[in-house]
C-alpha positions as a LaTeX table, in Angstrom:
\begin{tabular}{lrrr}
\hline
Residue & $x$ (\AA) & $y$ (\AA) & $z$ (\AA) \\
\hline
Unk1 & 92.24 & 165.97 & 76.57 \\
Unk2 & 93.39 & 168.42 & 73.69 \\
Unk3 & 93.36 & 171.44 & 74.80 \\
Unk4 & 89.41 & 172.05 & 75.26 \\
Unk5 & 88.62 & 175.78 & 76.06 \\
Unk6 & 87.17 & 176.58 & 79.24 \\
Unk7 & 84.22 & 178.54 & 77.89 \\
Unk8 & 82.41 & 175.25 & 76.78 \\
Unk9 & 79.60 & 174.69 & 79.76 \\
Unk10 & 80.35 & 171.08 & 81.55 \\
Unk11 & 78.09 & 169.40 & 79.54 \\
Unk12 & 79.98 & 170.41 & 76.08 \\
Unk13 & 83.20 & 168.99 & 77.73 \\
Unk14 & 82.18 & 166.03 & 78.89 \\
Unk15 & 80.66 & 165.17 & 75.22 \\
Unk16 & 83.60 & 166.98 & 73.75 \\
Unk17 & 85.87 & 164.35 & 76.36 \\
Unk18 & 83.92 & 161.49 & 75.95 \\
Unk19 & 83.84 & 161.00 & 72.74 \\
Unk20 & 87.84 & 161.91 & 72.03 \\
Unk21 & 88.28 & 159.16 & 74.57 \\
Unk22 & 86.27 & 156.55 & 72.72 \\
Unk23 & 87.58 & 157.17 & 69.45 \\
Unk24 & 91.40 & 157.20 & 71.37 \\
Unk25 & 90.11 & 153.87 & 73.08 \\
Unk26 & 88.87 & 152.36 & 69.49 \\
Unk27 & 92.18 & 153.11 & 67.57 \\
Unk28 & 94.65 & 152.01 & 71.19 \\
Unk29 & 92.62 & 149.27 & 69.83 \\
Unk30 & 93.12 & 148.64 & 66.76 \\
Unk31 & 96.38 & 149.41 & 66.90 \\
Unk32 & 97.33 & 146.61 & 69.43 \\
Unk33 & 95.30 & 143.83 & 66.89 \\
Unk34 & 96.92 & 145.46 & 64.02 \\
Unk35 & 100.65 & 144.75 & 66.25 \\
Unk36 & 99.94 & 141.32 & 67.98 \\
Unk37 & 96.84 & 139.48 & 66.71 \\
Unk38 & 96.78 & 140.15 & 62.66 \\
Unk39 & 93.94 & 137.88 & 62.70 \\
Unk40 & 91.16 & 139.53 & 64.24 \\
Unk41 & 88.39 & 139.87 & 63.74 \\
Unk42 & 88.63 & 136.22 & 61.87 \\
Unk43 & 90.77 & 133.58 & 63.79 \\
Unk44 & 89.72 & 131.01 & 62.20 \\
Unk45 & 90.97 & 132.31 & 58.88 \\
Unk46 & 94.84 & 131.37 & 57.68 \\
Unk47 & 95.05 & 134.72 & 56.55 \\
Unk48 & 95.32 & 137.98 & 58.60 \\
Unk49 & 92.83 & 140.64 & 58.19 \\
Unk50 & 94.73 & 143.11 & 56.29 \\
Unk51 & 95.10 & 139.88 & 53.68 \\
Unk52 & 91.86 & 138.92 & 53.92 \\
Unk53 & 90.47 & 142.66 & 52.91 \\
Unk54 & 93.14 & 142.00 & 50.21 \\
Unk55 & 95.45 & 145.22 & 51.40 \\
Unk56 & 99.36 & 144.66 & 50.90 \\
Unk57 & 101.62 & 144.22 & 54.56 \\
Unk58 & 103.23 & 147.79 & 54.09 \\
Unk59 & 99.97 & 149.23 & 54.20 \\
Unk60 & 99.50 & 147.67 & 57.88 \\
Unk61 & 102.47 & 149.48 & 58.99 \\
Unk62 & 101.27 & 152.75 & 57.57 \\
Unk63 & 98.19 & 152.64 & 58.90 \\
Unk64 & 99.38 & 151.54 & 62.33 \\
Unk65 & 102.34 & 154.22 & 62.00 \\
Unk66 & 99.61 & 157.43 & 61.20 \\
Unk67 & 97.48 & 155.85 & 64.07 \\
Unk68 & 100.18 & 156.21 & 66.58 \\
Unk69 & 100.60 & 159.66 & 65.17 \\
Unk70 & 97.10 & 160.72 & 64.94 \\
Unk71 & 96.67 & 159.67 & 69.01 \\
Unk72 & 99.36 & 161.75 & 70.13 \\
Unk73 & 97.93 & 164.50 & 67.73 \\
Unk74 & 94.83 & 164.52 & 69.69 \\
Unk75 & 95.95 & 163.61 & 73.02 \\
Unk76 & 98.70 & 166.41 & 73.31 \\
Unk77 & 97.56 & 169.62 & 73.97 \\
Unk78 & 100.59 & 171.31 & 73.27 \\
Unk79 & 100.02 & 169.68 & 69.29 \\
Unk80 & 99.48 & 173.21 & 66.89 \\
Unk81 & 95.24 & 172.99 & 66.11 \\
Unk82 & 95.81 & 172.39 & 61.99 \\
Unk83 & 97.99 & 168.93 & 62.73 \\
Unk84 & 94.99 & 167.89 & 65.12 \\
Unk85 & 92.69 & 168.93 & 62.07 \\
Unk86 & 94.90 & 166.28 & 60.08 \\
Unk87 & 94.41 & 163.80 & 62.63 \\
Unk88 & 90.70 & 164.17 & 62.81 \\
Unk89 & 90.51 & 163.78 & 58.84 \\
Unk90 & 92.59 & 160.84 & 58.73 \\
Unk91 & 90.86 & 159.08 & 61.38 \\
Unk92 & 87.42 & 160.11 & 59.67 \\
Unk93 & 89.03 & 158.49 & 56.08 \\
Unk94 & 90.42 & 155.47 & 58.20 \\
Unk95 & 86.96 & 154.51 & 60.01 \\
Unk96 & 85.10 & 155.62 & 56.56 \\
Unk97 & 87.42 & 153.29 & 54.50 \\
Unk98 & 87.08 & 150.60 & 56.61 \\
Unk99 & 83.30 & 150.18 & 55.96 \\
Unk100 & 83.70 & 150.07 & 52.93 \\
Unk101 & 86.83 & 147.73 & 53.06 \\
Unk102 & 84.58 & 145.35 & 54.64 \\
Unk103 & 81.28 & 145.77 & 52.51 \\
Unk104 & 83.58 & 145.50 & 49.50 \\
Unk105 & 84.79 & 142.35 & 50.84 \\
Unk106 & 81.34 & 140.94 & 51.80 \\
Unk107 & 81.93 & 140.81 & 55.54 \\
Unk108 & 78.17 & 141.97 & 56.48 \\
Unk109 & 77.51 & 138.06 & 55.59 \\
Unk110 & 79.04 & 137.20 & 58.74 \\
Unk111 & 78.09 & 140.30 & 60.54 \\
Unk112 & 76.65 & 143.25 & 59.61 \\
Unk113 & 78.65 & 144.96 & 62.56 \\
Unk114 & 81.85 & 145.20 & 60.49 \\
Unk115 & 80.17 & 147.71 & 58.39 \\
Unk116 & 78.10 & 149.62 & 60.76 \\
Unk117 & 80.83 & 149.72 & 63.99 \\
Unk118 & 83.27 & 151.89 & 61.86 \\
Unk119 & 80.08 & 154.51 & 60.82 \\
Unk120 & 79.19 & 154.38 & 64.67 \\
Unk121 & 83.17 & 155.74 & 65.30 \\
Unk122 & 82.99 & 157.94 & 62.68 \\
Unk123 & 79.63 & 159.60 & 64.20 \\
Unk124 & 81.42 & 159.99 & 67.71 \\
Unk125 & 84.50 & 161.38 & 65.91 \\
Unk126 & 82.70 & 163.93 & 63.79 \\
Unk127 & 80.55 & 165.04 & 67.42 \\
Unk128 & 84.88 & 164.97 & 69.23 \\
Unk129 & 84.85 & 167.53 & 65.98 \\
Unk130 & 81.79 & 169.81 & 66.36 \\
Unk131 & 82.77 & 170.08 & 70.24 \\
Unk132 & 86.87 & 170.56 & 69.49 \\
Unk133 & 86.16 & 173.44 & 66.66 \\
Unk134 & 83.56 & 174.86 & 69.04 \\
Unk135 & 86.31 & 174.95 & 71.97 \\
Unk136 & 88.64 & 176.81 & 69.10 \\
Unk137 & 86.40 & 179.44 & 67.93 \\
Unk138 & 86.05 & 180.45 & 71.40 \\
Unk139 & 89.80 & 180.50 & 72.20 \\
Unk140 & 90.19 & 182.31 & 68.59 \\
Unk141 & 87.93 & 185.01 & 69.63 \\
Unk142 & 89.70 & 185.57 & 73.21 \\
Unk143 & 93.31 & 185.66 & 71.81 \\
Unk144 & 93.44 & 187.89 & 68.25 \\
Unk145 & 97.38 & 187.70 & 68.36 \\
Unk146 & 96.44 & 184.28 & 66.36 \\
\hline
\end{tabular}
């Protein structure tokens, strides 16, 4: 998926896989609400969600832009390993800030999910992480022209 090093054992890649994928899956996502359906999580509100955490509209288009940029980041191997760094800190500040968008806003009233499902991300990102530096450190070792 990025570029995982062969000396992880089968069960380190499939974690190290699985959880990239999930965290792709989550912002493919949120990225497609964020495009065509401003309004979820809350339809029946007249306002869209980026309104109703009280963000500006040019801050949706950021946020969808350095999504798009943080997937291919990740998803290409070919992508040098600091810019994939980047993308893993952005997507930990994005899923961090987004709990606290919504306790800020008082959101855990109607559910306490829209606090705790950005944490749960932000747990599988930080294991994509451990598992992708692990991969590194072993490709690092193999090749000191680096």
């Amino acid at each position: 998926m990025t570029g995982a090093s062969d000396k992880l054992t089968n069960r380190e890649k499939l974690i190290y896989q699985t959880t990239t994928g999930i965290v792709c899956a989550v912002m493919v996502f949120s990225i497609i609400n964020f495009i065509f359906n401003d309004h979820f999580p809350f339809p029946n509100g007249p306002q869209g969600a980026f309104v109703h955490l009280g963000l500006p509209h040019y801050f949706k288009i950021e946020l969808t832009t350095a999504k798009i940029l943080g997937l291919l980041a990740l998803l290409i191997p070919s992508v040098p390993f600091k810019i994939k760094e980047f993308a893993y800190f952005g997507f930990g500040i994005t899923l961090l800030s987004a709990s606290i968008a919504h306790f800020a806003r008082g959101d855990a009233r109607l559910s306490v999910l829209f606090i705790i499902d950005p944490l749960f991300f932000l747990v599988l990102l930080i294991v994509s992480y451990v598992y992708f530096e692990k991969s590194h450190s072993f490709s690092t070792r193999q090749s000191p022209e680096r």
